[in-house]
Amino acid sequence: MVLKKSLVADGALLLVTLCWGLNFVVEKHVLSTMTPIMYLGFRFFLSAVIMIGIFHKRLKSITREDIEAGLVIGLFMLSGFLTQTVGLVYTTPAKSGFITGSNVVMVPFFAYMLSKRFPGVSQILGAIVTFCGLGLISISDNLTISYGDMLTLLCAVCFALQITFTEYYMKKADPINVAIIQIALTGIVTLGAAVLLGPISLKVYSSEIWAAILFGVIFCTAGAFIVQNIAQRYTSSTHAAVILCTESVFAGLFSFLLGQEPLTFKAISGFVLILAGVLITELMPYKGQEPIKESADAVL
C-alpha cells in the first residue's frame, strides 16, 4: 500500500510538472494577444481567490511571521514572474523553461549568505555544467545575448532567492498562509498595474485565451500547489526534486511538437548540459542539506 501511494504521488507530481512545461507554450500564445502584466494579473488574482476560498479557515490563524514571510518571499516571486513573462515575449518556450530551471543550482550559493555553509564540490560542479549549457543556448554566433534570455536569467535569480528565503522563513511561518500571501501579492500588484496602464475590456479576449488563462490558474498555480503539498506527504524529497526538474524537458518537448521552434544540435546540447547540472545539484546535495524542492508557486 505504501508503494502504491508513493507511485500515485510521483505520478501526480509528474502530471503537475507536465502542465508547467506545457504552460510555457500556452503562455507564449496568450502573450501574442495580452500584455504580460495583464496575464499575470488575471492568473494570480484568480488563483488567490481560489486559494482563499479553500483555505479561508486557516487564514484566521495567520501570524505576523506569516505576513512578513509572505511579503518578502512574494516580492521575489513577483519579480521572478514579471521578468520571466516579459522575457518569454522575446525568447522561445524551450529556452525560457531551461533557463528558468537553472535557478536550482543558484540556491546553494544564495543560501550561503544566510547559513554561512559553503556549497560542496557537487554544487560547484553543477553550477559550472549548468552555466556552460546556458552559454550554449543563449550566446549567439556574434557573442551577444538576447533581451529575452537576459530577462529570463534574471527571473532564475529571483526564483532562486525565493526558494532560499522560503527555506529560511518556513521554520516559523505557516506554508499555506505564506503561499496565499505570495499569490495574492503578485495578483494584486500585476492586476493593479494593468488597470493603471490602460482600460481592461474582458470582451476583447476570445474563449481560447480565457481557457489558456484558466489552465494557468487551475493546473499551474492553485491546483499545482495543492497537489504538490499533498503528494509530497507520500514520496521522498529526492523523488520530488528529480520529477520537478523535468519541467524544462517538457517545455522543450512541447515547444518542438507544437511548432514553436526547431531543436538544433546546439540547443539540444545546451539543454542536456543544463539538465545535467541541475540533476548533479539535486542528487548530490551538500552535507546537511536536503535536495532542493521548488515551491509549486515558484514556477510555471
mmCIF file of C-alpha atoms in Angstrom:
data_model
loop_
_atom_site.group_PDB
_atom_site.id
_atom_site.type_symbol
_atom_site.label_atom_id
_atom_site.label_comp_id
_atom_site.label_asym_id
_atom_site.label_seq_id
_atom_site.Cartn_x
_atom_site.Cartn_y
_atom_site.Cartn_z
ATOM 1 C CA MET A 1 0.000 0.000 0.000
ATOM 2 C CA VAL A 2 2.875 2.371 0.815
ATOM 3 C CA LEU A 3 4.437 1.656 -2.571
ATOM 4 C CA LYS A 4 1.145 2.290 -4.316
ATOM 5 C CA LYS A 5 0.689 5.666 -2.588
ATOM 6 C CA SER A 6 4.262 6.597 -3.494
ATOM 7 C CA LEU A 7 3.677 5.758 -7.162
ATOM 8 C CA VAL A 8 0.429 7.747 -7.201
ATOM 9 C CA ALA A 9 2.213 10.690 -5.561
ATOM 10 C CA ASP A 10 5.066 10.563 -8.088
ATOM 11 C CA GLY A 11 2.535 10.343 -10.917
ATOM 12 C CA ALA A 12 0.659 13.374 -9.582
ATOM 13 C CA LEU A 13 3.887 15.393 -9.379
ATOM 14 C CA LEU A 14 4.821 14.343 -12.909
ATOM 15 C CA LEU A 15 1.400 15.492 -14.149
ATOM 16 C CA VAL A 16 1.867 18.870 -12.446
ATOM 17 C CA THR A 17 5.325 19.217 -13.968
ATOM 18 C CA LEU A 18 3.948 18.316 -17.401
ATOM 19 C CA CYS A 19 1.377 21.105 -17.028
ATOM 20 C CA TRP A 20 4.117 23.581 -16.089
ATOM 21 C CA GLY A 21 6.132 22.606 -19.159
ATOM 22 C CA LEU A 22 3.107 22.904 -21.444
ATOM 23 C CA ASN A 23 2.251 26.286 -19.957
ATOM 24 C CA PHE A 24 5.396 27.848 -21.427
ATOM 25 C CA VAL A 25 3.929 27.221 -24.874
ATOM 26 C CA VAL A 26 0.368 28.132 -23.840
ATOM 27 C CA GLU A 27 1.544 31.361 -22.259
ATOM 28 C CA LYS A 28 3.636 32.256 -25.304
ATOM 29 C CA HIS A 29 0.420 32.063 -27.355
ATOM 30 C CA VAL A 30 -1.525 34.201 -24.865
ATOM 31 C CA LEU A 31 1.178 36.882 -24.885
ATOM 32 C CA SER A 32 0.575 37.479 -28.586
ATOM 33 C CA THR A 33 -2.819 38.911 -27.584
ATOM 34 C CA MET A 34 -2.439 40.096 -23.984
ATOM 35 C CA THR A 35 0.281 42.055 -22.173
ATOM 36 C CA PRO A 36 2.465 40.117 -19.705
ATOM 37 C CA ILE A 37 1.243 42.225 -16.756
ATOM 38 C CA MET A 38 -2.414 41.653 -17.598
ATOM 39 C CA TYR A 39 -1.894 37.903 -17.992
ATOM 40 C CA LEU A 40 -0.146 37.683 -14.622
ATOM 41 C CA GLY A 41 -2.851 39.816 -13.027
ATOM 42 C CA PHE A 42 -5.674 37.542 -14.166
ATOM 43 C CA ARG A 43 -3.752 34.345 -13.425
ATOM 44 C CA PHE A 44 -2.633 35.180 -9.908
ATOM 45 C CA PHE A 45 -5.658 37.165 -8.770
ATOM 46 C CA LEU A 46 -7.981 34.296 -9.726
ATOM 47 C CA SER A 47 -5.574 31.794 -8.135
ATOM 48 C CA ALA A 48 -5.607 33.814 -4.907
ATOM 49 C CA VAL A 49 -9.419 33.809 -4.876
ATOM 50 C CA ILE A 50 -9.424 30.001 -5.233
ATOM 51 C CA MET A 51 -6.784 29.541 -2.523
ATOM 52 C CA ILE A 52 -8.606 31.860 -0.106
ATOM 53 C CA GLY A 53 -11.872 30.034 -0.783
ATOM 54 C CA ILE A 54 -10.301 26.658 0.031
ATOM 55 C CA PHE A 55 -8.141 27.686 2.999
ATOM 56 C CA HIS A 56 -10.131 30.607 4.480
ATOM 57 C CA LYS A 57 -10.374 28.885 7.887
ATOM 58 C CA ARG A 58 -6.613 28.566 8.038
ATOM 59 C CA LEU A 59 -6.200 32.279 7.372
ATOM 60 C CA LYS A 60 -7.975 33.011 10.663
ATOM 61 C CA SER A 61 -4.824 31.864 12.480
ATOM 62 C CA ILE A 62 -2.465 33.980 10.376
ATOM 63 C CA THR A 63 0.520 35.373 12.293
ATOM 64 C CA ARG A 64 2.898 38.285 11.917
ATOM 65 C CA GLU A 65 5.582 35.805 10.827
ATOM 66 C CA ASP A 66 3.275 34.524 8.059
ATOM 67 C CA ILE A 67 2.690 38.063 6.775
ATOM 68 C CA GLU A 68 6.373 39.019 6.883
ATOM 69 C CA ALA A 69 7.418 35.806 5.135
ATOM 70 C CA GLY A 70 4.663 36.109 2.534
ATOM 71 C CA LEU A 71 5.603 39.686 1.643
ATOM 72 C CA VAL A 72 9.371 39.086 1.452
ATOM 73 C CA ILE A 73 9.117 35.826 -0.496
ATOM 74 C CA GLY A 74 6.249 37.245 -2.539
ATOM 75 C CA LEU A 75 8.381 40.168 -3.748
ATOM 76 C CA PHE A 76 10.933 37.731 -5.156
ATOM 77 C CA MET A 77 8.149 35.658 -6.725
ATOM 78 C CA LEU A 78 6.542 38.769 -8.239
ATOM 79 C CA SER A 79 9.887 39.884 -9.679
ATOM 80 C CA GLY A 80 10.557 36.389 -10.988
ATOM 81 C CA PHE A 81 7.254 36.056 -12.815
ATOM 82 C CA LEU A 82 7.444 39.583 -14.240
ATOM 83 C CA THR A 83 10.901 39.046 -15.726
ATOM 84 C CA GLN A 84 10.029 35.524 -16.885
ATOM 85 C CA THR A 85 6.767 36.521 -18.582
ATOM 86 C CA VAL A 86 8.159 39.636 -20.263
ATOM 87 C CA GLY A 87 11.221 37.621 -21.276
ATOM 88 C CA LEU A 88 9.020 34.947 -22.845
ATOM 89 C CA VAL A 89 7.775 37.550 -25.326
ATOM 90 C CA TYR A 90 11.342 37.802 -26.698
ATOM 91 C CA THR A 91 12.581 34.198 -26.376
ATOM 92 C CA THR A 92 11.324 30.683 -27.066
ATOM 93 C CA PRO A 93 9.349 28.461 -24.642
ATOM 94 C CA ALA A 94 12.118 25.837 -24.526
ATOM 95 C CA LYS A 95 14.875 28.352 -23.750
ATOM 96 C CA SER A 96 12.653 30.030 -21.157
ATOM 97 C CA GLY A 97 11.980 26.687 -19.473
ATOM 98 C CA PHE A 98 15.609 25.590 -19.296
ATOM 99 C CA ILE A 99 16.983 28.988 -18.220
ATOM 100 C CA THR A 100 14.293 29.233 -15.525
ATOM 101 C CA GLY A 101 15.181 25.731 -14.320
ATOM 102 C CA SER A 102 18.768 26.810 -13.712
ATOM 103 C CA ASN A 103 17.581 28.568 -10.533
ATOM 104 C CA VAL A 104 18.110 25.300 -8.641
ATOM 105 C CA VAL A 105 21.900 25.440 -8.990
ATOM 106 C CA MET A 106 21.963 29.032 -7.727
ATOM 107 C CA VAL A 107 20.171 28.258 -4.455
ATOM 108 C CA PRO A 108 23.148 26.777 -2.511
ATOM 109 C CA PHE A 109 25.192 29.885 -3.271
ATOM 110 C CA PHE A 110 22.459 32.276 -2.107
ATOM 111 C CA ALA A 111 21.837 30.035 0.927
ATOM 112 C CA TYR A 112 25.497 30.533 1.848
ATOM 113 C CA MET A 113 24.727 34.211 2.504
ATOM 114 C CA LEU A 114 22.176 33.203 5.157
ATOM 115 C CA SER A 115 23.614 29.982 6.591
ATOM 116 C CA LYS A 116 27.362 30.554 6.004
ATOM 117 C CA ARG A 117 27.605 26.921 4.826
ATOM 118 C CA PHE A 118 29.829 26.905 1.762
ATOM 119 C CA PRO A 119 28.414 24.850 -1.134
ATOM 120 C CA GLY A 120 30.067 21.499 -1.718
ATOM 121 C CA VAL A 121 32.031 20.273 -4.723
ATOM 122 C CA SER A 122 28.924 18.833 -6.396
ATOM 123 C CA GLN A 123 27.153 22.203 -6.228
ATOM 124 C CA ILE A 124 30.125 23.972 -7.783
ATOM 125 C CA LEU A 125 30.346 21.293 -10.496
ATOM 126 C CA GLY A 126 26.593 21.505 -11.120
ATOM 127 C CA ALA A 127 26.807 25.280 -11.470
ATOM 128 C CA ILE A 128 29.698 25.082 -13.950
ATOM 129 C CA VAL A 129 27.914 22.474 -16.099
ATOM 130 C CA THR A 130 24.633 24.419 -16.000
ATOM 131 C CA PHE A 131 26.170 27.744 -16.968
ATOM 132 C CA CYS A 132 28.055 26.091 -19.835
ATOM 133 C CA GLY A 133 24.637 24.934 -21.056
ATOM 134 C CA LEU A 134 23.195 28.413 -20.603
ATOM 135 C CA GLY A 135 26.024 29.817 -22.690
ATOM 136 C CA LEU A 136 25.343 27.346 -25.491
ATOM 137 C CA ILE A 137 21.649 28.184 -25.791
ATOM 138 C CA SER A 138 21.830 31.912 -25.024
ATOM 139 C CA ILE A 139 25.003 33.268 -26.638
ATOM 140 C CA SER A 140 24.615 33.804 -30.377
ATOM 141 C CA ASP A 141 27.325 33.393 -33.002
ATOM 142 C CA ASN A 142 28.227 37.100 -32.683
ATOM 143 C CA LEU A 143 28.667 36.662 -28.904
ATOM 144 C CA THR A 144 25.536 38.559 -27.874
ATOM 145 C CA ILE A 145 22.727 37.510 -25.537
ATOM 146 C CA SER A 146 19.127 38.309 -26.428
ATOM 147 C CA TYR A 147 16.980 40.629 -24.305
ATOM 148 C CA GLY A 148 14.550 37.803 -23.580
ATOM 149 C CA ASP A 149 17.286 35.429 -22.388
ATOM 150 C CA MET A 150 18.763 38.125 -20.126
ATOM 151 C CA LEU A 151 15.372 38.770 -18.523
ATOM 152 C CA THR A 152 14.804 35.038 -18.068
ATOM 153 C CA LEU A 153 18.197 34.619 -16.412
ATOM 154 C CA LEU A 154 17.236 37.453 -14.047
ATOM 155 C CA CYS A 155 13.993 35.584 -13.399
ATOM 156 C CA ALA A 156 16.017 32.479 -12.429
ATOM 157 C CA VAL A 157 17.964 34.609 -9.920
ATOM 158 C CA CYS A 158 14.684 35.892 -8.412
ATOM 159 C CA PHE A 159 13.263 32.379 -8.111
ATOM 160 C CA ALA A 160 16.498 31.145 -6.521
ATOM 161 C CA LEU A 161 16.184 33.910 -3.913
ATOM 162 C CA GLN A 162 12.523 32.986 -3.414
ATOM 163 C CA ILE A 163 13.454 29.352 -2.688
ATOM 164 C CA THR A 164 16.312 30.430 -0.401
ATOM 165 C CA PHE A 165 14.127 32.727 1.703
ATOM 166 C CA THR A 166 11.298 30.183 1.710
ATOM 167 C CA GLU A 167 13.596 27.696 3.454
ATOM 168 C CA TYR A 168 14.641 30.429 5.889
ATOM 169 C CA TYR A 169 11.109 31.547 6.803
ATOM 170 C CA MET A 170 9.376 28.151 6.831
ATOM 171 C CA LYS A 171 10.969 27.373 10.207
ATOM 172 C CA LYS A 172 8.408 29.725 11.800
ATOM 173 C CA ALA A 173 5.687 30.500 9.276
ATOM 174 C CA ASP A 174 2.682 28.508 8.021
ATOM 175 C CA PRO A 175 3.421 27.390 4.422
ATOM 176 C CA ILE A 176 -0.186 27.634 3.185
ATOM 177 C CA ASN A 177 -0.777 31.115 4.603
ATOM 178 C CA VAL A 178 2.557 32.257 3.161
ATOM 179 C CA ALA A 179 1.669 30.818 -0.261
ATOM 180 C CA ILE A 180 -1.694 32.610 -0.253
ATOM 181 C CA ILE A 181 0.010 35.930 0.576
ATOM 182 C CA GLN A 182 2.599 35.382 -2.175
ATOM 183 C CA ILE A 183 -0.016 34.583 -4.802
ATOM 184 C CA ALA A 184 -2.331 37.403 -3.680
ATOM 185 C CA LEU A 185 0.519 39.946 -3.672
ATOM 186 C CA THR A 186 1.514 39.010 -7.220
ATOM 187 C CA GLY A 187 -2.106 39.104 -8.391
ATOM 188 C CA ILE A 188 -2.979 42.435 -6.782
ATOM 189 C CA VAL A 189 0.195 44.233 -7.928
ATOM 190 C CA THR A 190 0.078 42.984 -11.526
ATOM 191 C CA LEU A 191 -3.686 43.401 -11.977
ATOM 192 C CA GLY A 192 -3.492 46.853 -10.396
ATOM 193 C CA ALA A 193 -0.665 47.812 -12.745
ATOM 194 C CA ALA A 194 -2.634 46.501 -15.730
ATOM 195 C CA VAL A 195 -5.623 48.664 -14.765
ATOM 196 C CA LEU A 196 -3.432 51.756 -14.335
ATOM 197 C CA LEU A 197 -1.696 51.210 -17.680
ATOM 198 C CA GLY A 198 -4.936 51.073 -19.620
ATOM 199 C CA PRO A 199 -8.597 50.106 -19.584
ATOM 200 C CA ILE A 200 -9.388 46.383 -19.370
ATOM 201 C CA SER A 201 -12.083 45.094 -21.703
ATOM 202 C CA LEU A 202 -12.916 41.468 -20.903
ATOM 203 C CA LYS A 203 -14.928 41.093 -24.121
ATOM 204 C CA VAL A 204 -11.830 41.608 -26.272
ATOM 205 C CA TYR A 205 -10.368 38.203 -25.436
ATOM 206 C CA SER A 206 -11.577 35.002 -27.079
ATOM 207 C CA SER A 207 -12.729 31.876 -25.263
ATOM 208 C CA GLU A 208 -9.415 30.280 -26.289
ATOM 209 C CA ILE A 209 -7.458 32.959 -24.426
ATOM 210 C CA TRP A 210 -9.639 32.595 -21.337
ATOM 211 C CA ALA A 211 -9.188 28.821 -21.464
ATOM 212 C CA ALA A 212 -5.417 29.350 -21.528
ATOM 213 C CA ILE A 213 -5.617 31.700 -18.535
ATOM 214 C CA LEU A 214 -7.763 29.223 -16.588
ATOM 215 C CA PHE A 215 -5.268 26.469 -17.432
ATOM 216 C CA GLY A 216 -2.578 28.582 -15.761
ATOM 217 C CA VAL A 217 -4.849 29.326 -12.784
ATOM 218 C CA ILE A 218 -6.172 25.828 -12.095
ATOM 219 C CA PHE A 219 -3.460 23.448 -13.277
ATOM 220 C CA CYS A 220 -0.294 25.518 -12.898
ATOM 221 C CA THR A 221 -0.858 27.693 -9.827
ATOM 222 C CA ALA A 222 -3.608 26.991 -7.267
ATOM 223 C CA GLY A 223 -4.166 23.352 -8.244
ATOM 224 C CA ALA A 224 -0.455 22.651 -8.616
ATOM 225 C CA PHE A 225 0.292 23.988 -5.146
ATOM 226 C CA ILE A 226 -2.394 21.825 -3.529
ATOM 227 C CA VAL A 227 -1.404 18.683 -5.453
ATOM 228 C CA GLN A 228 2.288 19.124 -4.700
ATOM 229 C CA ASN A 229 1.761 19.594 -0.983
ATOM 230 C CA ILE A 230 -0.442 16.504 -0.746
ATOM 231 C CA ALA A 231 1.785 14.372 -2.993
ATOM 232 C CA GLN A 232 4.961 15.171 -1.079
ATOM 233 C CA ARG A 233 3.491 13.567 2.024
ATOM 234 C CA TYR A 234 3.813 10.199 0.282
ATOM 235 C CA THR A 235 7.054 10.465 -1.688
ATOM 236 C CA SER A 236 10.655 11.316 -0.889
ATOM 237 C CA SER A 237 12.179 14.736 -1.373
ATOM 238 C CA THR A 238 14.674 13.226 -3.840
ATOM 239 C CA HIS A 239 11.853 11.813 -5.979
ATOM 240 C CA ALA A 240 10.045 15.148 -5.883
ATOM 241 C CA ALA A 241 13.169 17.151 -6.744
ATOM 242 C CA VAL A 242 14.083 14.991 -9.748
ATOM 243 C CA ILE A 243 10.491 14.956 -11.044
ATOM 244 C CA LEU A 244 10.240 18.748 -10.755
ATOM 245 C CA CYS A 245 13.421 19.051 -12.833
ATOM 246 C CA THR A 246 11.569 17.601 -15.827
ATOM 247 C CA GLU A 247 9.583 20.844 -16.208
ATOM 248 C CA SER A 248 12.179 22.240 -18.589
ATOM 249 C CA VAL A 249 12.284 18.979 -20.551
ATOM 250 C CA PHE A 250 8.510 19.139 -21.089
ATOM 251 C CA ALA A 251 8.817 22.811 -22.084
ATOM 252 C CA GLY A 252 11.329 21.913 -24.777
ATOM 253 C CA LEU A 253 9.345 18.891 -25.948
ATOM 254 C CA PHE A 254 6.033 20.754 -26.246
ATOM 255 C CA SER A 255 7.737 23.726 -27.897
ATOM 256 C CA PHE A 256 9.119 21.395 -30.589
ATOM 257 C CA LEU A 257 5.951 19.318 -31.037
ATOM 258 C CA LEU A 258 3.686 22.378 -31.285
ATOM 259 C CA GLY A 259 5.923 24.094 -33.821
ATOM 260 C CA GLN A 260 7.243 26.917 -31.628
ATOM 261 C CA GLU A 261 10.879 26.234 -32.509
ATOM 262 C CA PRO A 262 13.232 23.716 -34.143
ATOM 263 C CA LEU A 263 15.625 21.809 -31.902
ATOM 264 C CA THR A 264 19.140 22.288 -33.265
ATOM 265 C CA PHE A 265 22.153 20.258 -32.133
ATOM 266 C CA LYS A 266 23.496 23.331 -30.323
ATOM 267 C CA ALA A 267 20.195 23.864 -28.475
ATOM 268 C CA ILE A 268 19.859 20.189 -27.530
ATOM 269 C CA SER A 269 23.458 20.136 -26.249
ATOM 270 C CA GLY A 270 22.747 23.198 -24.106
ATOM 271 C CA PHE A 271 19.519 21.712 -22.750
ATOM 272 C CA VAL A 272 21.304 18.450 -21.845
ATOM 273 C CA LEU A 273 24.065 20.332 -20.007
ATOM 274 C CA ILE A 274 21.544 22.420 -18.034
ATOM 275 C CA LEU A 275 19.536 19.341 -17.054
ATOM 276 C CA ALA A 276 22.735 17.503 -16.100
ATOM 277 C CA GLY A 277 23.877 20.395 -13.919
ATOM 278 C CA VAL A 278 20.503 20.575 -12.188
ATOM 279 C CA LEU A 279 20.480 16.810 -11.552
ATOM 280 C CA ILE A 280 24.019 16.946 -10.130
ATOM 281 C CA THR A 281 22.849 19.626 -7.697
ATOM 282 C CA GLU A 282 19.629 17.769 -6.810
ATOM 283 C CA LEU A 283 21.035 14.243 -6.431
ATOM 284 C CA MET A 284 24.299 15.205 -4.698
ATOM 285 C CA PRO A 285 23.253 17.813 -2.095
ATOM 286 C CA TYR A 286 25.963 19.283 0.078
ATOM 287 C CA LYS A 287 26.261 17.831 3.536
ATOM 288 C CA GLY A 288 23.375 18.694 5.844
ATOM 289 C CA GLN A 289 21.214 19.990 3.016
ATOM 290 C CA GLU A 290 18.152 18.248 1.598
ATOM 291 C CA PRO A 291 17.739 18.206 -2.175
ATOM 292 C CA ILE A 292 16.177 21.500 -3.221
ATOM 293 C CA LYS A 293 12.417 21.394 -3.699
ATOM 294 C CA GLU A 294 10.847 24.153 -5.684
ATOM 295 C CA SER A 295 7.642 25.622 -4.349
ATOM 296 C CA ALA A 296 4.756 24.969 -6.667
ATOM 297 C CA ASP A 297 4.057 28.660 -6.914
ATOM 298 C CA ALA A 298 7.625 29.380 -7.960
ATOM 299 C CA VAL A 299 7.355 28.088 -11.427
ATOM 300 C CA LEU A 300 5.106 27.995 -14.410
#
